[in-house]
Coordinates of C-alpha atoms in Angstrom, one line a residue:
Chain X
M1 CA 2.9 -1.1 -9.0
S2 CA 1.9 2.3 -10.3
R3 CA 0.9 5.2 -8.0
A4 CA -2.6 5.0 -9.4
E5 CA -2.7 1.3 -8.4
K6 CA -1.4 2.1 -4.9
A7 CA -4.2 4.7 -4.5
Q8 CA -6.8 2.2 -5.6
L9 CA -5.4 -0.6 -3.4
A10 CA -5.5 1.9 -0.5
M11 CA -9.2 2.6 -1.1
M12 CA -10.0 -1.1 -1.5
L13 CA -8.0 -2.2 1.6
E14 CA -9.5 0.5 3.8
V15 CA -13.1 -0.3 3.0
C16 CA -12.6 -4.1 3.3
A17 CA -10.8 -3.9 6.6
Y18 CA -13.1 -4.9 9.6
P19 CA -14.3 -4.3 12.1
K20 CA -14.1 -0.6 11.7
P21 CA -16.5 1.1 14.1
G22 CA -19.4 2.8 12.4
N23 CA -18.2 2.7 8.8
V24 CA -19.1 0.6 5.8
D25 CA -16.8 -2.3 5.9
R26 CA -16.8 -5.9 4.8
C27 CA -19.4 -6.7 7.5
H28 CA -21.6 -3.6 7.3
D29 CA -23.5 -1.7 4.7
Y30 CA -25.6 1.4 5.3
S31 CA -28.9 1.1 3.5
D32 CA -28.0 3.7 0.9
T33 CA -24.3 3.2 0.7
R34 CA -22.9 -0.3 0.4
L35 CA -19.5 -2.0 0.1
E36 CA -20.1 -2.3 -3.7
H37 CA -20.5 1.5 -4.0
F38 CA -17.1 2.0 -2.4
L39 CA -15.5 -0.6 -4.6
A40 CA -17.2 0.7 -7.8
S41 CA -15.8 4.2 -7.0
T42 CA -12.4 2.6 -6.5
I43 CA -12.6 1.1 -10.0
L44 CA -14.0 4.1 -11.7
S45 CA -11.5 6.6 -10.4
R46 CA -8.6 4.9 -12.2
P47 CA -8.5 7.1 -15.3
A48 CA -8.2 10.2 -13.1
F49 CA -5.4 8.7 -11.1
D50 CA -3.7 7.5 -14.3
A51 CA -3.9 11.1 -15.6
A52 CA -2.6 12.5 -12.3
E53 CA 0.4 10.1 -12.4
K54 CA 1.3 10.3 -16.0
A55 CA 0.5 13.9 -17.0
G56 CA 0.7 15.6 -13.6
G57 CA -2.0 18.1 -14.3
R58 CA -3.9 20.4 -12.0
V59 CA -5.2 18.9 -8.8
G60 CA -8.5 20.8 -8.9
S61 CA -9.6 19.5 -12.3
L62 CA -8.4 16.0 -11.5
I63 CA -10.5 15.9 -8.3
R64 CA -13.4 17.1 -10.5
E65 CA -12.7 14.4 -13.1
A66 CA -12.7 11.7 -10.3
V67 CA -15.9 12.9 -8.8
L68 CA -17.6 13.0 -12.2
A69 CA -16.4 9.4 -13.0
T70 CA -17.5 8.0 -9.6
N71 CA -20.8 9.9 -9.2
T72 CA -22.5 7.4 -11.5
H73 CA -23.9 5.1 -8.8
S74 CA -26.6 5.7 -6.2
G75 CA -24.3 5.3 -3.2
G76 CA -23.7 9.0 -3.1
N77 CA -20.3 10.5 -2.5
T78 CA -18.0 7.7 -1.2
H79 CA -14.5 9.1 -1.7
F80 CA -14.6 12.9 -2.0
G81 CA -12.4 13.3 1.1
A82 CA -10.0 10.6 0.0
F83 CA -9.6 12.2 -3.4
I84 CA -8.7 15.5 -1.7
L85 CA -5.8 13.7 0.0
L86 CA -4.9 11.2 -2.7
F87 CA -4.6 13.5 -5.7
P88 CA -1.8 15.6 -4.3
L89 CA -0.1 12.4 -3.2
V90 CA -0.4 10.7 -6.6
I91 CA 0.7 13.8 -8.5
G92 CA 3.6 14.4 -6.1
G93 CA 4.4 10.8 -5.4
D94 CA 4.8 11.1 -1.7
I95 CA 4.0 13.5 1.2
E96 CA 6.9 15.8 0.3
G97 CA 5.7 15.9 -3.3
A98 CA 2.1 16.4 -2.1
R99 CA 3.2 19.5 -0.1
R100 CA 4.7 21.0 -3.3
V101 CA 1.5 20.3 -5.2
V102 CA -0.5 22.1 -2.4
A103 CA 1.9 25.0 -2.5
G104 CA 1.5 25.3 -6.2
T105 CA -2.3 25.4 -6.4
D106 CA -4.0 28.4 -8.0
V107 CA -7.4 30.1 -8.3
T108 CA -8.4 27.8 -11.2
D109 CA -7.8 24.8 -8.9
A110 CA -10.1 26.4 -6.4
I111 CA -12.8 27.0 -8.9
E112 CA -12.6 23.5 -10.3
F113 CA -12.7 22.1 -6.8
Y114 CA -15.9 24.0 -6.1
A115 CA -17.4 22.6 -9.3
A116 CA -16.5 19.1 -8.0
F117 CA -17.9 19.9 -4.6
G118 CA -21.1 21.0 -6.1
L119 CA -21.5 17.6 -7.6
T120 CA -21.4 15.9 -4.2
Q121 CA -23.7 16.0 -1.2
V122 CA -20.8 16.7 1.2
R123 CA -21.7 18.9 4.1
M124 CA -20.2 22.3 4.6
G125 CA -19.7 23.6 8.1
K126 CA -22.4 26.0 9.3
S127 CA -20.1 29.0 9.2
D128 CA -19.2 28.7 5.5
D129 CA -20.1 31.7 3.5
L130 CA -18.5 30.2 0.4
D131 CA -21.5 28.2 -0.6
V132 CA -20.7 25.8 -3.5
N133 CA -24.2 26.2 -5.0
D134 CA -23.9 30.0 -5.0
P135 CA -22.4 31.4 -8.2
A136 CA -21.3 34.4 -6.1
S137 CA -18.9 32.1 -4.3
V138 CA -16.9 31.6 -7.5
A139 CA -16.9 35.4 -8.0
A140 CA -15.7 35.8 -4.5
I141 CA -12.9 33.3 -5.0
R142 CA -11.7 35.1 -8.1
E143 CA -12.0 38.5 -6.4
R144 CA -10.0 37.4 -3.3
G145 CA -7.5 35.5 -5.5
M146 CA -8.0 32.4 -3.3
T147 CA -6.0 29.3 -4.3
L148 CA -7.2 25.8 -3.5
A149 CA -4.7 25.8 -0.6
D150 CA -6.4 28.9 0.7
I151 CA -9.8 27.2 0.4
M152 CA -8.5 24.3 2.5
A153 CA -7.0 26.6 5.0
Y154 CA -10.4 28.3 5.3
S155 CA -12.1 24.9 6.0
A156 CA -9.3 23.5 8.1
P157 CA -10.7 24.5 11.5
R158 CA -13.8 22.5 10.8
D159 CA -12.5 19.7 8.6
M160 CA -9.6 17.4 9.4
V161 CA -9.2 16.4 5.7
A162 CA -8.7 20.0 4.6
R163 CA -6.4 20.5 7.6
E164 CA -4.0 17.9 6.1
W165 CA -3.3 20.4 3.3
T166 CA -2.3 23.0 5.9
N167 CA -0.1 20.9 8.2
G168 CA 1.9 19.0 5.7
F169 CA -0.2 15.9 5.8
A170 CA 0.5 15.3 9.5
L171 CA -2.2 12.7 10.3
T172 CA -1.6 10.9 7.0
R173 CA 2.0 10.7 8.1
R174 CA 0.9 9.4 11.6
C175 CA -1.4 6.8 10.0
A176 CA 1.4 5.5 7.8
D177 CA 3.7 5.3 10.9
L178 CA 1.0 3.4 12.8
L179 CA 0.6 1.0 9.9
H180 CA 4.3 0.3 9.9
A181 CA 4.2 -0.1 13.7
H182 CA 1.2 -2.5 13.7
G183 CA 2.7 -4.9 11.2
C184 CA 1.2 -6.1 7.9
G185 CA -2.2 -6.6 6.5
R186 CA -5.8 -6.1 7.5
Q187 CA -5.3 -6.1 11.3
A188 CA -2.7 -3.3 11.0
I189 CA -5.3 -1.2 9.2
V190 CA -7.9 -1.8 11.8
A191 CA -5.4 -1.0 14.6
A192 CA -4.2 2.2 12.9
F193 CA -7.8 3.3 12.3
L194 CA -8.7 2.7 16.0
D195 CA -5.6 4.6 17.2
L196 CA -6.6 7.6 15.1
L197 CA -10.2 7.4 16.2
A198 CA -9.1 7.3 19.8
T199 CA -7.0 10.4 19.6
E200 CA -8.7 12.7 17.1
P201 CA -12.3 13.9 17.0
D202 CA -13.7 13.0 13.6
T203 CA -14.9 16.2 11.8
F204 CA -17.3 14.3 9.6
I205 CA -19.1 13.1 12.8
A206 CA -18.8 16.6 14.2
K207 CA -20.6 18.1 11.1
K208 CA -23.3 15.5 11.2
H209 CA -23.9 15.1 14.9
G210 CA -22.1 18.0 16.6
A211 CA -18.7 18.3 18.3
E212 CA -19.9 16.6 21.5
V213 CA -20.7 13.3 19.7
A214 CA -17.4 13.4 17.9
E215 CA -15.6 13.8 21.3
R216 CA -17.6 11.0 22.9
T217 CA -16.8 8.7 20.0
M218 CA -13.2 9.5 20.4
R219 CA -13.3 8.6 24.1
C220 CA -15.2 5.4 23.4
A221 CA -12.6 4.4 20.8
A222 CA -9.9 5.0 23.4
E223 CA -11.6 2.7 25.8
V224 CA -11.9 0.0 23.1
R225 CA -8.2 0.5 22.2
D226 CA -7.3 0.1 25.8
G227 CA -9.3 -3.0 26.2
K228 CA -11.9 -1.5 28.5
Q229 CA -14.8 -1.8 26.0
D230 CA -15.7 -4.4 23.4
L231 CA -15.0 -3.5 19.8
A232 CA -18.0 -5.3 18.3
A233 CA -20.4 -3.6 20.8
F234 CA -18.9 -0.2 20.0
D235 CA -19.2 -0.9 16.3
A236 CA -22.8 -1.9 16.6
E237 CA -23.6 1.2 18.7
C238 CA -22.0 3.5 16.1
V239 CA -23.8 1.8 13.2
A240 CA -27.2 2.0 15.1
D241 CA -26.7 5.7 15.7
G242 CA -25.4 6.5 12.2
I243 CA -22.1 7.6 13.6
N244 CA -19.5 7.0 10.9
P245 CA -16.0 8.4 11.2
G246 CA -15.7 9.2 7.5
S247 CA -12.9 11.7 7.8
I248 CA -10.6 9.3 9.6
A249 CA -11.4 6.7 7.0
D250 CA -10.2 9.2 4.3
I251 CA -7.0 9.8 6.3
T252 CA -6.6 6.1 6.7
I253 CA -6.8 5.7 2.9
A254 CA -4.1 8.3 2.5
G255 CA -2.0 6.7 5.2
I256 CA -2.2 3.3 3.4
Y257 CA -1.1 4.9 0.1
V258 CA 1.9 6.4 1.8
A259 CA 2.8 3.2 3.7
L260 CA 2.5 1.1 0.5
G261 CA 5.0 3.5 -1.1
E262 CA 7.4 2.9 1.8
G263 CA 7.2 -0.9 1.5
W264 CA 4.4 -1.7 3.9
Q265 CA 2.9 -5.1 3.1
W266 CA -0.9 -5.4 2.7
D267 CA -0.6 -9.1 1.8
C268 CA 0.4 -11.3 4.7
Chain W
M1 CA -18.8 3.0 -18.7
S2 CA -16.0 1.5 -20.7
R3 CA -15.8 -2.3 -21.5
A4 CA -12.7 -2.5 -19.2
E5 CA -14.7 -1.0 -16.4
K6 CA -17.6 -3.4 -17.0
A7 CA -15.2 -6.3 -16.8
Q8 CA -13.8 -5.0 -13.5
L9 CA -17.2 -4.3 -12.1
A10 CA -18.2 -7.9 -13.0
M11 CA -15.2 -9.3 -11.1
M12 CA -15.9 -7.1 -8.1
L13 CA -19.6 -7.7 -8.0
E14 CA -19.2 -11.5 -8.3
V15 CA -16.7 -11.8 -5.4
C16 CA -18.7 -9.5 -3.1
A17 CA -22.0 -11.3 -3.7
Y18 CA -23.0 -13.5 -0.8
P19 CA -23.8 -16.1 0.3
K20 CA -22.1 -18.0 -2.6
P21 CA -21.7 -21.6 -1.5
G22 CA -18.1 -22.6 -1.1
N23 CA -16.4 -19.6 -2.7
V24 CA -14.6 -16.6 -1.4
D25 CA -17.2 -14.0 -0.9
R26 CA -17.9 -11.0 1.4
C27 CA -18.4 -13.4 4.3
H28 CA -15.7 -16.0 3.6
D29 CA -12.0 -16.2 3.0
Y30 CA -9.9 -19.2 2.4
S31 CA -6.8 -19.1 4.5
D32 CA -4.5 -18.6 1.5
T33 CA -7.0 -16.7 -0.7
R34 CA -8.9 -13.8 0.6
L35 CA -11.4 -11.2 -0.6
E36 CA -8.6 -8.6 -0.9
H37 CA -6.7 -10.9 -3.3
F38 CA -9.7 -11.0 -5.6
L39 CA -10.2 -7.3 -5.4
A40 CA -6.4 -6.6 -5.9
S41 CA -6.5 -8.7 -9.0
T42 CA -9.6 -6.8 -10.2
I43 CA -7.7 -3.5 -9.8
L44 CA -4.4 -4.7 -11.3
S45 CA -5.9 -6.2 -14.4
R46 CA -7.1 -2.8 -15.7
P47 CA -4.2 -2.0 -18.0
A48 CA -4.7 -5.3 -19.8
F49 CA -8.4 -4.7 -20.2
D50 CA -7.8 -1.1 -21.4
A51 CA -5.4 -2.5 -24.0
A52 CA -7.9 -5.1 -25.1
E53 CA -10.6 -2.4 -25.5
K54 CA -8.5 0.3 -27.1
A55 CA -6.0 -1.6 -29.3
G56 CA -7.9 -4.9 -29.8
G57 CA -4.7 -7.0 -29.8
R58 CA -4.2 -10.7 -29.5
V59 CA -6.2 -12.5 -26.9
G60 CA -3.3 -14.9 -26.0
S61 CA -0.9 -12.1 -25.1
L62 CA -3.5 -10.1 -23.4
I63 CA -4.4 -13.0 -21.1
R64 CA -0.6 -13.4 -20.4
E65 CA -0.4 -9.7 -19.6
A66 CA -3.3 -9.9 -17.2
V67 CA -1.8 -12.9 -15.4
L68 CA 1.6 -11.2 -15.1
A69 CA 0.0 -8.1 -13.6
T70 CA -2.2 -10.0 -11.1
N71 CA 0.3 -12.7 -10.1
T72 CA 2.0 -10.2 -7.7
H73 CA 0.2 -11.2 -4.6
S74 CA 0.3 -14.3 -2.5
G75 CA -3.3 -15.3 -3.1
G76 CA -2.5 -17.5 -6.1
N77 CA -4.4 -17.4 -9.3
T78 CA -7.8 -15.7 -8.6
H79 CA -9.1 -14.9 -12.1
F80 CA -7.4 -17.0 -14.7
G81 CA -10.7 -18.6 -15.8
A82 CA -12.4 -15.3 -15.8
F83 CA -9.7 -13.8 -18.0
I84 CA -10.2 -16.7 -20.5
L85 CA -13.8 -15.5 -20.9
L86 CA -13.5 -11.8 -20.4
F87 CA -10.8 -11.0 -22.9
P88 CA -12.7 -12.3 -25.9
L89 CA -15.7 -10.4 -24.6
V90 CA -13.8 -7.2 -24.0
I91 CA -12.0 -7.3 -27.3
G92 CA -15.2 -8.2 -29.2
G93 CA -17.6 -6.1 -27.1
D94 CA -20.3 -8.8 -26.6
I95 CA -20.9 -12.5 -27.1
E96 CA -21.1 -12.2 -30.9
G97 CA -17.9 -10.3 -31.0
A98 CA -16.3 -12.8 -28.6
R99 CA -17.1 -15.6 -31.0
R100 CA -15.3 -13.8 -33.8
V101 CA -12.3 -13.3 -31.5
V102 CA -12.3 -17.0 -30.8
A103 CA -12.6 -17.9 -34.5
G104 CA -9.6 -15.6 -35.2
T105 CA -7.1 -17.0 -32.8
D106 CA -3.9 -18.5 -34.1
V107 CA -0.9 -20.5 -33.0
T108 CA 0.8 -17.5 -31.4
D109 CA -2.3 -17.0 -29.2
A110 CA -2.0 -20.6 -28.1
I111 CA 1.7 -20.3 -27.2
E112 CA 1.2 -17.0 -25.3
F113 CA -1.7 -18.7 -23.5
Y114 CA 0.5 -21.6 -22.5
A115 CA 3.1 -19.1 -21.2
A116 CA 0.3 -17.5 -19.1
F117 CA -0.9 -20.9 -17.9
G118 CA 2.6 -21.7 -16.8
L119 CA 2.6 -18.7 -14.5
T120 CA -0.5 -19.9 -12.6
Q121 CA -1.1 -22.9 -10.4
V122 CA -4.2 -23.9 -12.3
R123 CA -4.8 -27.7 -12.5
M124 CA -4.7 -29.5 -15.8
G125 CA -6.9 -32.6 -16.2
K126 CA -5.1 -35.9 -15.8
S127 CA -5.4 -36.8 -19.4
D128 CA -3.5 -33.7 -20.6
D129 CA -0.4 -34.5 -22.6
L130 CA 0.1 -30.8 -23.4
D131 CA 1.9 -30.0 -20.1
V132 CA 2.4 -26.3 -19.8
N133 CA 5.7 -26.8 -18.0
D134 CA 7.0 -29.1 -20.8
P135 CA 8.9 -27.2 -23.6
A136 CA 7.9 -30.0 -25.9
S137 CA 4.3 -28.9 -25.6
V138 CA 5.1 -25.6 -27.3
A139 CA 6.9 -27.6 -30.1
A140 CA 3.8 -29.9 -30.4
I141 CA 1.4 -26.9 -30.6
R142 CA 3.5 -25.5 -33.5
E143 CA 3.9 -28.8 -35.2
R144 CA 0.2 -29.5 -35.0
G145 CA -0.7 -25.9 -35.9
M146 CA -3.0 -25.6 -33.0
T147 CA -4.8 -22.3 -32.4
L148 CA -6.0 -21.1 -29.0
A149 CA -9.5 -22.2 -30.1
D150 CA -8.1 -25.7 -30.7
I151 CA -6.5 -25.7 -27.3
M152 CA -9.8 -24.8 -25.7
A153 CA -11.6 -27.5 -27.8
Y154 CA -9.0 -30.0 -26.5
S155 CA -9.7 -29.0 -22.9
A156 CA -13.5 -28.6 -23.3
P157 CA -14.5 -32.1 -22.2
R158 CA -12.9 -31.5 -18.8
D159 CA -13.2 -27.8 -18.4
M160 CA -16.5 -25.8 -18.6
V161 CA -14.7 -22.5 -19.0
A162 CA -12.8 -23.8 -22.1
R163 CA -16.1 -25.2 -23.3
E164 CA -17.5 -21.7 -23.5
W165 CA -15.1 -21.1 -26.4
T166 CA -16.5 -24.1 -28.3
N167 CA -20.2 -23.5 -27.8
G168 CA -20.5 -19.8 -28.4
F169 CA -20.5 -18.8 -24.7
A170 CA -23.6 -20.8 -24.0
L171 CA -23.5 -20.7 -20.2
T172 CA -22.3 -17.1 -20.2
R173 CA -25.4 -16.3 -22.2
R174 CA -27.6 -18.4 -19.8
C175 CA -26.1 -16.6 -16.8
A176 CA -26.8 -13.2 -18.3
D177 CA -30.4 -14.3 -19.0
L178 CA -30.7 -15.5 -15.4
L179 CA -29.5 -12.1 -14.1
H180 CA -32.1 -10.3 -16.2
A181 CA -34.8 -12.7 -14.9
H182 CA -33.8 -12.4 -11.3
G183 CA -33.9 -8.6 -11.2
C184 CA -31.2 -6.2 -10.2
G185 CA -28.3 -6.2 -7.7
R186 CA -26.6 -8.6 -5.4
Q187 CA -29.5 -11.0 -4.9
A188 CA -29.8 -11.6 -8.6
I189 CA -26.1 -12.6 -8.7
V190 CA -26.6 -15.0 -5.9
A191 CA -29.7 -16.5 -7.5
A192 CA -28.1 -16.8 -10.9
F193 CA -25.0 -18.5 -9.4
L194 CA -27.2 -20.9 -7.5
D195 CA -29.2 -21.7 -10.7
L196 CA -26.0 -22.5 -12.6
L197 CA -24.6 -24.6 -9.7
A198 CA -27.9 -26.6 -9.5
T199 CA -27.8 -27.5 -13.2
E200 CA -24.1 -27.8 -14.1
P201 CA -21.4 -29.9 -12.5
D202 CA -18.5 -27.5 -11.8
T203 CA -15.4 -28.7 -13.5
F204 CA -13.0 -27.0 -11.1
I205 CA -14.6 -29.1 -8.3
A206 CA -14.4 -32.2 -10.6
K207 CA -10.6 -31.6 -11.2
K208 CA -10.0 -31.1 -7.5
H209 CA -12.3 -33.7 -5.9
G210 CA -13.5 -35.9 -8.7
A211 CA -16.6 -36.0 -10.8
E212 CA -18.7 -37.6 -8.1
V213 CA -18.2 -34.7 -5.7
A214 CA -19.1 -32.2 -8.5
E215 CA -22.3 -34.1 -9.2
R216 CA -23.2 -34.2 -5.5
T217 CA -22.6 -30.5 -5.1
M218 CA -24.9 -29.9 -8.1
R219 CA -27.6 -32.0 -6.5
C220 CA -27.2 -30.2 -3.1
A221 CA -27.4 -26.8 -4.9
A222 CA -30.7 -27.9 -6.6
E223 CA -32.1 -28.8 -3.1
V224 CA -31.1 -25.4 -1.8
R225 CA -32.6 -23.7 -4.8
D226 CA -35.8 -25.6 -4.4
G227 CA -36.0 -24.7 -0.7
K228 CA -35.3 -28.2 0.5
Q229 CA -32.0 -27.4 2.1
D230 CA -30.6 -24.4 4.0
L231 CA -28.3 -22.2 1.9
A232 CA -26.1 -21.2 4.9
A233 CA -25.7 -24.8 6.0
F234 CA -24.7 -25.9 2.4
D235 CA -22.3 -23.0 2.2
A236 CA -20.6 -24.0 5.5
E237 CA -20.4 -27.6 4.4
C238 CA -18.7 -26.6 1.1
V239 CA -16.3 -24.3 2.8
A240 CA -15.4 -26.9 5.4
D241 CA -14.6 -29.5 2.7
G242 CA -12.8 -27.0 0.4
I243 CA -15.4 -27.5 -2.3
N244 CA -15.3 -24.2 -4.2
P245 CA -17.2 -23.9 -7.6
G246 CA -14.5 -21.8 -9.2
S247 CA -15.5 -22.4 -12.8
I248 CA -19.1 -21.4 -12.2
A249 CA -17.8 -18.3 -10.5
D250 CA -15.8 -17.5 -13.7
I251 CA -18.9 -18.0 -15.9
T252 CA -20.9 -15.8 -13.5
I253 CA -18.3 -13.0 -14.0
A254 CA -18.7 -13.3 -17.7
G255 CA -22.4 -13.4 -17.4
I256 CA -22.4 -10.2 -15.3
Y257 CA -20.2 -8.5 -17.9
V258 CA -22.7 -9.4 -20.7
A259 CA -25.7 -8.4 -18.6
L260 CA -24.2 -5.0 -17.7
G261 CA -23.7 -4.4 -21.5
E262 CA -27.4 -5.2 -21.9
G263 CA -28.5 -2.7 -19.3
W264 CA -28.7 -4.9 -16.3
Q265 CA -28.6 -2.8 -13.1
W266 CA -26.1 -3.8 -10.4
D267 CA -27.0 -0.9 -8.2
C268 CA -30.5 -1.1 -6.8

């Protein structure tokens, strides 16, 4: 199986796994973002992943290419965070390779990434002065000589996906380890997802609903994991309140990619 | 969107649509074949579809390539019938082009197809003397100078997918027309599927359970379509009895591919 195919399988397996509290999964759609949107994005990102695997190429422009290819449906951005993690991994092969890709990013990667970002409706943190819709931001990036790794470091305090670029893909590594520990297939994905949710406040939730809600979601997930609360009830509650742990879903996708490369079995 | 991507979207949209009586869908797995198997096959068939679109190539060897690429999981054959319909369509672009591909098949296509067939666990009709596991069959094909179109004509009385090759993709055309008539998105797929099921005995069911069960399933589907029986109850009954209309699912995939090429909207 090619790296591109592992990336696609990871995206497909993550969205199909259920029950995943609050997120689109096999049993839940949101009214504007449905299972089919995630799977269409999975299919349509293939040429960008193929290019990343075969030609290497620059991570900034590859993310932009993937966003352009997958922005064709009405479901909004489905995999922007996943792309941020998967492209270094697919170019580099594994976590070690991805770290080298991160270390090798340049100003052009940063500018291309900003162009990709501008195509999405992804939320920036309130403190961001580098507004993707502000042409002055590109000038500022050039002037300061910021690489894409610098941009991620700048966002890292408020964004756990960006943080992966700064800490050597620590949660991606943890997710892969959790998958190995939980055995094979769909249930391992759900268990790993819940473990992450129970130990890390999701920054997508924090940006959307505030840090307090992210912390509370984490505590609820811990209760579910420890058998003190019902998973289905927690899921229903999250869905009703629009609390979707999108960043942990992105990290789970990256973790599945890494685990597949280490022989983890999705099919059992 | 490329033809390869339309073919993949068609496979994805068909399996996600629900409720589809008896088949794997978003809400149902069979114990040995699950949603993820269908979606993995959808992802892994991409290189063969890309080759079909870009290089044209021979339909027999392309079907073999797709079966080889998708036989890697434990879910058994998921898309063999769909490949039989999709490859002429992707090589030729549309139904008219697919007819030309069919008319241009040769003995080598037939032999390659038999090799692909031998890799699957697809049932042959009882009257087949061309056994895919019998080397003498290949000798017989050569001796008789049978093209792949001849093989399909030979199977057509017992197999509605093969029959599409002999009648100019008549049900594929009908399915695409039904999709246009039923509007956009998931519900149109379910409605078109039910229309076909209510008017055509599924030959996959006939091979597995006999012609009588296929006829009865058709009559039940007509009652559901006409509002005289409950869809969910019919679905549950089919699943409990292992009655899965796999051939009509294959034709639905081909119909979605054609409809997408004619501007039908999956995303609404």
